[in-house]
Amino acid sequence: MKRRIIYIIILTVLFTIVYLNAYYKLEYNISLFDQFQNSSKLTNEEKEWLQSRESLIFGSDQLSPPLRYVDMESKQYKGLVVDYVRLLSVELKTKIKFKPMAWHTALETLAKGETDFADMFPSPERAKVYNFTKPIYFLRGVILIPIENNDIANYSDLAEKKVAVPKGDYAVEFLNNGVDGIEFNLTSDIQHAIQLLNEKKVDAVVGDEPVIIYFMDKMKVNRKYKIPKEPMYEKDVVFGVPKSKQLLLSIFNKAILSLDKRMAMSKIHQKWFGISTLLTKENRTEKYWLIVVVFLTAFSLVFYLLYSWNTLLKKEVNRRTEELNISRNDLQITFNGLTHLMIVLNKDLQILNINKAFTSFQKKSRQEILGSHFYMYAIFQNWDKDDCIVKKTLQDGNTRRMEFRFESRIYEINTFPLRDNNQQVQKVLVMVKDVTEVKISERELLFANKMSAIGQLATGVAHEIKNPLGLIRNYNYILKKDKSKNLDKCNEAHNAIDLAVEKASKTINNLLNFTSISDNRYETVKMRDLLNNILSLEYKIMNRNNITHEITCDNGLECILNVDSLRHILLNIISNAVDAMPDGGHLYLSCILSTNILEIICKDTGIGIKPEHLEDIFNPFFTTKSRDSGTGLGLYIVYNEIKKLDGEIEVKSESGKGTSFKMQIPLREEMI
């Protein structure tokens, strides 16, 4: 299959190259190879050659209107070719001087190198003296005969005839190579040749078609003479350049190609001849056949491609069918190898497929279970049938997750929609796994981290307990020593002892709150009180390190949250912020309720986090502190607790300037 496609691609590329080559031949009269070869800009050597010349000299015929001639009234050198040479001068940014003369003199002058170039028909004889550029225009050589002459229909009929032709004209070379016995009368120009025909001194005149037509109109002899339908020749005209100026040939070829792309000659042709085709090729037939060839080739390639595709498709279908059967067997083996309970249900909640783990769990065979109803098994019977996540997944196609208890174990169930080719949910995959041990490990890990955090707070908290105990001891001593039993002094001592006991009790209760294992209980919490409560545990360290703080939180802001989880999140974040400011700083806490999102921001002016560490701070056991100062679990547990609350946490930090944690926790309607 791949090999055939490669062959087709190669054939297509080759066909495209051939087509483009043919197109360039028809459109620009240049092959694709020449296009690439001559389309580049002038080289430094070519530019230097032009700059070394004050100007180039174009020497050509002075009496061949409308191609090139000297206007007798204005004395200006004009003509279609002259206009083209002027455009060539602009293209090359080089001055070109015109030197009109008799045609045979122009050829001799060019051969001597006294002029730089002239337009001409290329021929083997001329190739001995000149180099030829790419074609610049198209020209026909024709015969002019009396209108009553029916003996001359083409150039072969000129044998043994007297023919007038300008001296040096290509027609002489052409006729000498194809016709014998012609007696040539060489003239200075076409006008003189037609005069000889008028005087009946010659039988015919030969020359360039547009020049002969011009003088027929000027001399008003259109009714006396005619041009046979069949021309002598149709050839491209080029610039001839002396052999000694090889570099000029390359320069001209690049300029000619550039002018051809801008259709310069066609525009000049329209100026002189209107819609006439005297100097342009009629390529309609060639273009038509080119289109036919392109169509037939493309059709053949498409037919071959479809035939090959159809043949290979059959083989591919058979191969894929076999692979599908193997894949189905492999998938069932993998399905059976999973330790989780796997169940595939249809829209009626009938069991379509199960794995071995489920048959072992139910202690039934596969045949007994397939086709039975989902709710008939004890593990699923206590579910709320109206709020079943399996039904919801079948309805909206969203995956869902839920935890439930069964026989003293905790299970997690995940549902995944199975869609058909139209993306409609037809089945649902139910995966049930026992997460009891995972939950126990999570709680133990959380508790261990809490105890580690409490250990770090021990120094400050001990001071908060020792102060009330000292007060109690002092006032108790006063009561014992006061024999007079002064009532006011006793009341003062009792009140001081009560306040000290209350303060110590409050501190101890805070510690107990943090050491308790998390659960999923939700309760109402005043956010400002919670923040103050946590800051009180850090008060001693903050005071010792000269850390100030600021809280932005509405006094009346209350939310229904998992308080224990949120307390642990904030304790880790605030504790890290305090540790990041050993030389003092400012701690900013903000708590805002927007719509159903609780946003908490903790910002410090501490040492910050290095950029290379930002991606790792939520990884377990990653810490930049010493082993005695941190476990590397604090932010890991913060991240997991935030995710359990379906929240998001974002951190921004700049080394040496501080760190900001932004937490967003979504609240259900009943929590707001």
XYZ file of C-alpha atoms in Angstrom:
672
model
C 0.000 0.000 0.000
C 2.690 2.484 1.044
C 4.880 1.514 -1.915
C 2.054 2.149 -4.385
C 1.289 5.490 -2.821
C 4.970 6.421 -3.151
C 4.874 5.429 -6.825
C 1.751 7.528 -7.386
C 3.341 10.505 -5.634
C 6.458 10.168 -7.806
C 4.338 9.941 -10.969
C 2.296 12.961 -9.882
C 5.444 14.989 -9.242
C 6.917 14.009 -12.604
C 3.646 14.807 -14.383
C 3.471 18.183 -12.627
C 7.016 19.001 -13.713
C 6.234 18.014 -17.323
C 3.020 20.056 -17.269
C 4.750 23.135 -15.825
C 7.519 22.794 -18.402
C 4.937 22.674 -21.207
C 3.045 25.601 -19.708
C 6.184 27.756 -19.511
C 7.053 26.796 -23.072
C 3.644 27.965 -24.308
C 3.287 30.995 -22.067
C 6.853 32.352 -21.897
C 8.571 30.357 -24.658
C 11.060 29.116 -22.068
C 11.550 25.730 -20.429
C 11.156 25.183 -16.701
C 14.887 24.515 -16.419
C 15.645 27.828 -18.097
C 13.137 29.496 -15.785
C 15.091 28.397 -12.723
C 18.412 29.003 -14.382
C 17.624 32.562 -15.462
C 15.159 33.762 -12.864
C 17.796 34.780 -10.344
C 18.982 38.333 -9.888
C 22.096 39.670 -11.542
C 25.309 38.408 -10.012
C 27.894 40.795 -8.614
C 30.091 40.074 -11.618
C 27.235 40.987 -14.017
C 26.455 44.185 -12.081
C 30.103 45.213 -12.153
C 30.244 44.553 -15.918
C 27.246 46.821 -16.526
C 28.597 49.522 -14.229
C 31.900 49.452 -16.088
C 30.052 50.402 -19.289
C 28.849 53.964 -19.760
C 26.029 52.609 -21.924
C 25.002 49.769 -24.251
C 24.519 50.337 -28.000
C 21.564 48.921 -29.920
C 22.381 48.983 -33.655
C 19.656 47.918 -36.058
C 17.660 48.636 -39.197
C 16.559 52.227 -39.714
C 13.783 51.576 -42.222
C 11.658 48.605 -41.114
C 8.484 50.172 -39.786
C 6.674 49.426 -37.566
C 9.443 47.309 -35.990
C 12.216 49.922 -36.010
C 12.566 53.034 -38.145
C 13.599 56.698 -38.144
C 10.548 58.952 -38.274
C 11.146 61.416 -41.138
C 9.243 64.218 -39.434
C 10.516 63.992 -35.838
C 13.835 62.348 -36.746
C 13.226 60.016 -33.782
C 14.057 56.316 -33.741
C 10.736 54.536 -33.180
C 9.072 51.168 -33.409
C 7.894 48.190 -31.471
C 11.406 46.814 -30.962
C 12.673 50.259 -29.925
C 9.968 50.438 -27.226
C 11.000 47.013 -25.987
C 14.672 48.023 -25.816
C 13.700 51.080 -23.775
C 11.917 48.793 -21.270
C 15.033 46.631 -21.238
C 17.055 49.707 -20.322
C 14.743 50.417 -17.373
C 14.858 46.768 -16.268
C 18.663 46.723 -16.269
C 18.929 50.282 -14.910
C 21.451 50.876 -17.675
C 21.513 53.534 -20.395
C 21.044 52.148 -23.941
C 21.904 54.241 -26.976
C 20.289 53.667 -30.393
C 22.304 53.557 -33.605
C 19.995 53.172 -36.646
C 21.550 52.160 -39.987
C 20.965 49.961 -43.011
C 20.266 46.382 -41.979
C 23.323 44.785 -43.595
C 25.501 47.521 -42.075
C 23.972 46.852 -38.644
C 24.960 43.158 -38.919
C 28.514 44.013 -39.960
C 28.904 46.601 -37.175
C 27.641 44.114 -34.579
C 30.017 41.419 -35.810
C 32.937 43.850 -35.300
C 31.783 44.582 -31.744
C 31.153 48.257 -32.459
C 27.567 47.807 -31.214
C 26.396 45.548 -28.404
C 23.242 43.893 -29.721
C 20.547 43.787 -32.408
C 17.311 41.848 -32.891
C 17.428 39.091 -35.529
C 16.344 35.628 -36.568
C 18.781 33.025 -35.231
C 20.384 30.787 -37.855
C 23.341 28.408 -38.163
C 25.294 30.941 -40.253
C 24.666 33.781 -37.829
C 25.487 31.483 -34.882
C 29.077 31.431 -36.127
C 29.335 35.145 -35.351
C 26.784 35.891 -32.655
C 25.372 34.414 -29.465
C 21.570 34.387 -29.163
C 19.360 35.321 -26.212
C 15.981 33.879 -25.304
C 13.167 34.805 -27.749
C 11.745 38.321 -27.485
C 8.972 38.230 -30.103
C 7.533 36.124 -32.921
C 7.738 37.011 -36.609
C 6.608 35.584 -39.947
C 8.476 35.788 -43.246
C 6.068 36.208 -46.185
C 6.012 36.575 -49.993
C 4.512 39.534 -51.862
C 3.359 38.842 -55.429
C 1.071 40.528 -57.977
C -2.581 39.816 -57.282
C -3.033 38.114 -60.660
C -0.099 35.743 -60.064
C -1.399 32.249 -59.218
C 1.856 30.420 -59.887
C 3.428 31.223 -56.520
C 1.601 29.707 -53.546
C 4.559 29.026 -51.243
C 8.293 29.601 -51.104
C 9.104 26.448 -53.100
C 7.404 28.080 -56.096
C 10.114 30.782 -56.115
C 12.513 28.463 -57.945
C 13.972 30.098 -61.090
C 12.250 33.378 -60.140
C 13.577 36.886 -59.563
C 13.132 37.870 -55.940
C 13.743 41.276 -54.318
C 14.892 41.166 -50.649
C 16.744 43.599 -48.333
C 20.447 42.920 -48.152
C 21.385 40.810 -45.095
C 17.802 39.613 -44.542
C 17.395 36.112 -43.061
C 15.085 35.222 -45.980
C 18.117 34.917 -48.259
C 19.742 32.307 -46.044
C 16.420 30.478 -45.619
C 15.640 30.315 -49.365
C 19.189 29.321 -50.331
C 18.885 26.300 -48.053
C 15.557 25.163 -49.524
C 15.093 26.425 -53.079
C 17.403 26.349 -56.093
C 17.797 28.779 -58.970
C 16.484 31.944 -57.305
C 17.912 35.183 -58.712
C 18.125 37.607 -55.773
C 17.944 41.358 -56.173
C 19.365 42.759 -52.898
C 17.884 46.133 -51.924
C 18.490 48.620 -49.129
C 14.993 48.082 -47.673
C 11.496 46.661 -48.312
C 10.192 49.894 -49.857
C 12.866 49.722 -52.569
C 12.050 46.030 -53.131
C 8.326 46.816 -53.677
C 9.310 49.553 -56.163
C 11.207 46.923 -58.173
C 8.057 44.763 -58.103
C 6.055 47.788 -59.352
C 8.531 48.180 -62.191
C 8.160 44.440 -62.921
C 11.877 43.935 -62.541
C 11.274 41.084 -60.078
C 8.616 38.391 -59.713
C 8.211 38.632 -55.947
C 9.315 40.390 -52.762
C 10.145 38.516 -49.541
C 10.586 39.932 -46.031
C 9.043 40.427 -42.613
C 5.234 40.390 -42.632
C 4.520 43.562 -40.575
C 7.068 45.589 -42.624
C 5.609 44.460 -45.965
C 2.037 45.200 -44.765
C 3.140 48.671 -43.558
C 4.632 49.641 -46.930
C 1.685 48.163 -48.875
C -0.581 50.567 -46.967
C 1.817 53.476 -47.315
C 2.336 52.945 -51.065
C -1.389 52.187 -51.566
C -0.746 48.970 -53.486
C -3.064 46.680 -51.490
C -5.214 46.051 -54.551
C -2.235 45.295 -56.812
C -0.405 42.769 -54.668
C -1.217 39.940 -52.325
C 0.442 37.743 -49.698
C -0.117 33.959 -50.058
C -1.808 32.339 -47.048
C 1.118 30.057 -46.343
C 4.070 32.005 -44.863
C 7.647 31.137 -45.735
C 8.529 30.618 -42.091
C 7.386 31.482 -38.559
C 10.233 31.989 -36.129
C 11.156 33.566 -32.828
C 13.258 36.709 -32.951
C 16.145 37.051 -30.498
C 18.858 39.515 -29.620
C 22.178 38.747 -31.237
C 25.239 39.499 -29.082
C 28.896 39.384 -30.225
C 30.774 36.253 -29.214
C 33.187 38.442 -27.283
C 30.433 39.599 -24.882
C 29.363 36.307 -23.333
C 28.446 37.887 -19.976
C 25.991 40.248 -21.692
C 24.065 37.195 -22.942
C 23.316 36.049 -19.381
C 22.347 39.594 -18.354
C 19.882 39.924 -21.251
C 18.325 36.489 -20.613
C 17.473 37.405 -17.011
C 16.008 40.744 -18.047
C 13.984 39.164 -20.907
C 12.493 36.586 -18.553
C 11.501 39.310 -16.107
C 9.824 41.323 -18.900
C 8.048 38.203 -20.201
C 6.531 37.593 -16.782
C 5.093 41.103 -16.886
C 3.750 40.486 -20.430
C 5.744 43.501 -21.639
C 5.847 42.534 -25.342
C 2.084 41.837 -25.410
C 1.395 45.344 -24.094
C 3.759 46.912 -26.628
C 2.186 44.765 -29.377
C -1.281 46.078 -28.468
C 0.043 49.643 -28.682
C 1.282 49.150 -32.273
C -1.114 46.533 -33.704
C -4.191 46.460 -31.430
C -5.638 42.922 -31.290
C -3.651 41.798 -34.355
C -1.419 38.746 -33.939
C 1.375 39.770 -36.286
C 4.065 39.337 -33.633
C 2.427 36.841 -31.235
C 1.981 33.094 -31.430
C -1.464 31.579 -31.471
C -1.071 28.829 -28.859
C -4.755 28.008 -28.470
C -4.463 24.569 -30.091
C -1.390 23.674 -28.032
C -3.057 24.917 -24.846
C -6.200 22.951 -25.667
C -4.215 19.754 -26.108
C -2.247 20.501 -22.974
C -5.509 20.743 -21.034
C -6.718 17.482 -22.593
C -3.464 15.736 -21.667
C -3.663 17.091 -18.129
C -7.243 15.903 -17.777
C -6.546 12.440 -19.215
C -3.437 12.017 -17.080
C -5.244 13.149 -13.953
C -8.174 10.854 -14.779
C -5.795 7.928 -15.285
C -4.042 8.616 -12.000
C -7.367 8.868 -10.160
C -8.653 5.674 -11.782
C -5.457 3.817 -10.916
C -5.564 5.196 -7.386
C -9.199 4.148 -6.897
C -8.538 0.700 -8.353
C -5.484 0.217 -6.159
C -7.325 1.607 -3.170
C -10.265 -0.735 -3.716
C -7.964 -3.767 -4.014
C -5.925 -2.834 -1.009
C -9.031 -1.860 0.951
C -10.328 -5.397 0.730
C -7.054 -6.736 2.053
C -6.999 -4.065 4.738
C -10.568 -4.881 5.826
C -9.678 -8.544 6.170
C -6.520 -7.713 8.063
C -8.273 -5.229 10.340
C -11.079 -7.710 11.015
C -8.535 -10.265 12.129
C -6.733 -7.642 14.216
C -10.061 -6.565 15.729
C -10.807 -10.110 16.827
C -7.344 -10.405 18.350
C -7.716 -6.975 19.952
C -11.133 -7.909 21.366
C -9.635 -11.018 22.929
C -6.675 -9.039 24.268
C -9.037 -6.395 25.649
C -11.129 -9.019 27.426
C -7.952 -10.554 28.898
C -6.890 -7.101 30.128
C -10.438 -6.452 31.362
C -10.352 -9.678 33.337
C -6.868 -8.945 34.664
C -7.944 -5.757 36.475
C -8.404 -6.114 40.222
C -11.177 -3.505 40.356
C -14.780 -4.571 39.791
C -15.628 -3.754 36.140
C -19.206 -3.779 34.819
C -20.652 -2.690 31.437
C -24.357 -1.716 31.521
C -26.885 -0.825 28.812
C -29.563 1.860 29.066
C -31.840 -0.540 30.996
C -29.037 -1.128 33.527
C -28.658 -4.709 32.399
C -25.166 -6.162 32.731
C -23.541 -6.727 29.314
C -19.998 -7.530 30.390
C -17.997 -8.087 33.589
C -14.483 -9.037 34.590
C -13.314 -11.940 36.700
C -12.886 -9.714 39.758
C -16.652 -9.094 39.820
C -17.529 -12.786 39.398
C -15.177 -13.633 42.259
C -16.651 -10.881 44.436
C -20.199 -12.140 43.822
C -19.128 -15.798 43.882
C -21.132 -16.476 40.720
C -20.277 -17.594 37.213
C -20.117 -15.167 34.272
C -23.178 -16.767 32.634
C -25.260 -16.296 35.795
C -24.452 -12.597 36.010
C -24.704 -11.495 32.344
C -28.154 -10.104 31.514
C -29.102 -9.552 35.156
C -30.073 -6.161 36.580
C -27.538 -3.880 38.225
C -29.559 -3.288 41.407
C -30.101 -6.941 42.232
C -26.662 -7.208 43.842
C -26.304 -6.349 47.516
C -23.409 -3.939 47.056
C -25.647 -1.627 44.984
C -29.059 -2.207 46.638
C -28.831 0.560 49.257
C -28.246 3.280 46.665
C -30.712 6.097 46.057
C -32.320 4.887 42.825
C -33.494 8.398 41.866
C -30.045 9.977 42.358
C -27.956 7.175 40.849
C -24.724 8.348 39.194
C -24.981 5.521 36.651
C -28.347 6.868 35.410
C -26.968 10.412 35.326
C -24.005 9.332 33.194
C -26.366 7.595 30.748
C -28.446 10.783 30.550
C -25.784 13.490 30.108
C -22.627 11.545 29.154
C -20.489 12.981 31.957
C -18.091 10.882 34.018
C -18.852 10.760 37.737
C -17.265 9.611 40.994
C -18.780 8.682 44.346
C -17.751 6.979 47.588
C -20.018 4.632 49.558
C -19.811 2.105 52.408
C -20.650 -1.572 52.232
C -20.021 -4.143 54.938
C -17.558 -1.963 56.907
C -15.544 -1.152 53.789
C -15.224 2.060 51.789
C -15.656 1.798 48.015
C -15.118 4.322 45.231
C -17.262 4.055 42.101
C -16.444 5.755 38.790
C -18.720 5.846 35.745
C -17.545 6.316 32.137
C -19.880 6.798 29.128
C -19.432 4.484 26.115
C -20.571 6.201 22.904
C -21.556 4.916 19.468
C -20.435 6.310 16.096
C -22.946 9.172 16.439
C -21.483 10.108 19.831
C -24.661 8.985 21.579
C -24.260 7.310 24.975
C -25.439 3.711 24.609
C -23.578 2.037 27.460
C -21.768 2.917 30.660
C -18.667 1.383 32.206
C -18.818 1.121 36.000
C -15.558 0.681 37.922
C -15.719 -0.122 41.641
C -12.582 -0.260 43.786
C -11.985 -0.835 47.481
C -10.302 2.302 48.882
C -10.505 1.431 52.569
C -6.748 1.008 53.009
C -6.070 4.158 50.984
C -8.394 6.194 53.206
C -6.740 4.825 56.350
C -3.298 5.689 54.934
C -4.462 9.182 53.994
C -5.763 9.810 57.507
C -2.585 8.504 59.067
C -0.487 10.694 56.748
C -2.636 13.747 57.524
C -2.422 13.074 61.249
C 1.352 12.647 61.078
C 1.657 15.955 59.254
C -0.556 17.637 61.832
C 1.587 16.345 64.654
C 4.686 17.594 62.846
C 3.085 21.032 62.522
C 2.073 21.002 66.180
C 5.657 20.116 67.105
C 6.871 23.218 65.279
C 4.355 25.331 67.228
C 5.274 23.779 70.603
C 7.728 26.514 71.604
C 5.249 29.336 71.187
C 2.301 27.399 72.618
C 4.322 26.341 75.704
C 4.850 29.987 76.520
C 1.108 30.635 76.212
C 0.439 27.860 78.780
C 3.328 28.668 81.141
C 2.215 32.284 81.628
C -1.300 31.348 82.926
C 0.206 28.625 85.134
C 2.613 31.160 86.647
C -0.265 33.517 87.377
C -2.249 30.709 89.014
C 0.756 29.786 91.196
C 1.351 33.395 92.248
C -2.251 34.197 93.143
C -2.688 30.857 94.921
C 0.378 31.756 97.047
C -1.191 35.133 97.873
C -4.417 33.443 98.979
C -2.519 31.067 101.259
C -0.415 33.822 102.869
C -3.230 36.348 103.286
C -4.369 35.620 106.867
C -6.648 38.670 106.963
C -8.775 37.202 104.229
C -9.143 40.576 102.493
C -12.287 40.113 100.387
C -11.254 42.440 97.525
C -7.829 40.875 97.228
C -9.362 37.381 97.270
C -11.834 38.301 94.502
C -9.017 39.767 92.409
C -6.971 36.569 92.864
C -9.936 34.327 92.001
C -10.705 36.350 88.835
C -7.067 36.260 87.703
C -6.942 32.492 88.281
C -10.158 32.005 86.258
C -8.819 34.075 83.310
C -5.521 32.209 83.329
C -7.272 28.838 83.377
C -9.557 29.943 80.503
C -6.599 31.132 78.415
C -4.663 27.906 78.962
C -7.781 25.860 78.217
C -8.371 27.761 74.988
C -4.789 27.184 73.844
C -5.020 23.470 74.659
C -8.375 23.188 72.820
C -6.800 24.768 69.721
C -4.047 22.206 69.811
C -6.560 19.362 70.222
C -8.575 20.670 67.273
C -5.531 20.431 65.043
C -4.552 16.957 66.182
C -7.966 15.429 65.520
C -8.302 13.230 62.413
C -10.150 14.836 59.487
C -13.611 13.713 58.528
C -16.188 14.891 56.034
C -18.380 16.800 58.496
C -19.501 20.215 57.303
C -20.366 22.934 59.798
C -20.800 26.675 59.951
C -17.593 28.613 60.521
C -16.853 32.307 61.002
C -13.927 32.929 58.731
C -12.382 35.843 60.673
C -12.483 33.880 63.927
C -10.850 30.903 62.215
C -8.017 33.086 60.880
C -7.479 34.709 64.303
C -7.521 31.285 65.945
C -4.715 30.019 63.676
C -2.680 33.224 64.051
C -2.845 32.851 67.854
C -0.855 29.624 67.548
C 1.828 31.492 65.601
C 1.744 34.599 67.783
C 4.895 33.876 69.789
C 7.043 33.148 66.713
C 5.643 36.140 64.818
C 6.301 38.418 67.802
C 9.842 37.115 68.234
C 10.613 37.528 64.491
C 9.037 40.987 64.315
C 6.310 39.913 61.866
C 3.241 42.128 61.532
C -0.051 40.936 60.093
C -3.220 42.276 58.492
C -6.578 40.545 57.974
C -9.114 41.659 55.377
C -12.300 39.750 56.129
C -15.886 40.731 56.886
C -16.669 40.091 60.571
C -19.994 38.544 59.612
C -18.685 36.224 56.884
C -19.921 32.682 57.620
C -19.694 29.576 55.433
C -20.652 25.936 55.759
C -17.398 24.074 55.215
C -15.322 21.101 56.240
C -13.764 23.136 59.058
C -11.107 20.615 60.000
C -9.854 20.386 56.403
C -9.832 24.188 55.951
C -8.119 24.701 59.324
C -5.351 22.319 58.343
C -4.931 24.026 54.949
C -4.583 27.449 56.540
C -2.272 26.240 59.307
C 0.227 24.876 56.737
C 0.047 27.952 54.499
C 0.399 30.454 57.366
C 3.143 28.419 59.072
C 5.143 28.375 55.809
C 4.665 32.145 55.433
C 5.975 32.763 58.972
C 8.980 30.483 58.354
C 9.749 32.474 55.179
C 10.213 35.709 57.204
C 12.965 34.927 59.792
C 14.162 38.546 59.717
C 10.729 40.138 59.967
C 8.112 41.093 57.465
C 4.380 41.498 56.884
C 1.701 38.805 56.558
C -1.493 39.690 54.690
C -4.626 37.512 54.843
C -7.731 38.127 52.767
C -11.033 36.255 52.705
C -13.775 37.209 50.191
C -17.003 35.463 49.181
C -17.864 36.109 45.517
C -21.018 34.432 44.116
C -20.445 30.819 45.195
C -16.634 30.980 45.408
C -14.750 31.484 48.682
C -11.440 33.156 47.860
C -8.622 33.118 50.418
C -5.303 34.893 49.835
C -2.178 34.538 51.983
C 0.657 36.879 51.030
C 4.025 37.356 52.753
C 7.101 39.524 52.208
C 9.549 36.715 52.869
C 12.445 35.159 51.022
C 10.225 33.805 48.248
C 10.517 30.590 46.237
C 13.147 30.051 43.560
C 11.671 29.709 40.032
C 13.148 26.225 39.586
C 11.309 25.042 42.738
C 7.832 26.361 41.880
C 6.817 23.259 39.908
C 7.800 20.920 42.771
C 6.373 22.573 45.879
C 3.185 20.442 45.836
C 5.102 17.192 45.386
C 5.275 14.882 48.439
C 8.480 15.018 50.501
C 9.819 18.008 48.571
C 11.223 20.621 50.960
C 13.942 23.253 50.993
C 14.052 23.254 54.804
C 16.414 21.177 56.937
C 15.318 17.697 57.985
C 14.574 18.929 61.509
C 12.416 21.808 60.250
C 10.078 20.182 57.697
C 8.715 16.903 56.367
C 7.932 17.989 52.806
C 4.277 16.907 53.236
C 2.646 20.202 54.226
C 1.913 21.682 50.784
C 1.289 18.206 49.343
C -1.539 17.711 51.867
C -2.739 21.300 51.280
C -3.040 20.549 47.554
C -4.937 17.299 48.129
C -7.280 18.862 50.704
C -8.035 21.719 48.280
C -8.793 19.201 45.505
C -11.093 17.232 47.845
C -13.064 20.448 48.300
C -13.168 20.797 44.443
C -11.092 23.934 44.797
C -8.066 25.449 43.059
C -4.795 26.785 44.449
C -2.445 29.182 42.683
C 0.995 30.329 43.797
C 3.047 33.319 42.686
C 6.484 34.043 44.056
C 9.499 36.236 43.423
C 12.785 35.352 45.033
C 13.643 37.889 47.746
C 10.275 39.685 47.542
C 7.693 37.236 48.839
C 5.080 34.632 48.003
C 1.318 34.727 47.451
C -1.066 31.743 47.693
C -4.548 32.172 46.240
C -7.156 29.516 47.060
C -10.629 29.322 45.525
C -13.133 26.921 47.091
C -16.565 26.478 45.443
C -19.540 26.332 47.816
C -22.824 24.544 47.271
C -25.928 26.670 47.622
C -26.636 25.283 51.069
C -23.077 26.251 52.114
C -23.460 29.953 51.310
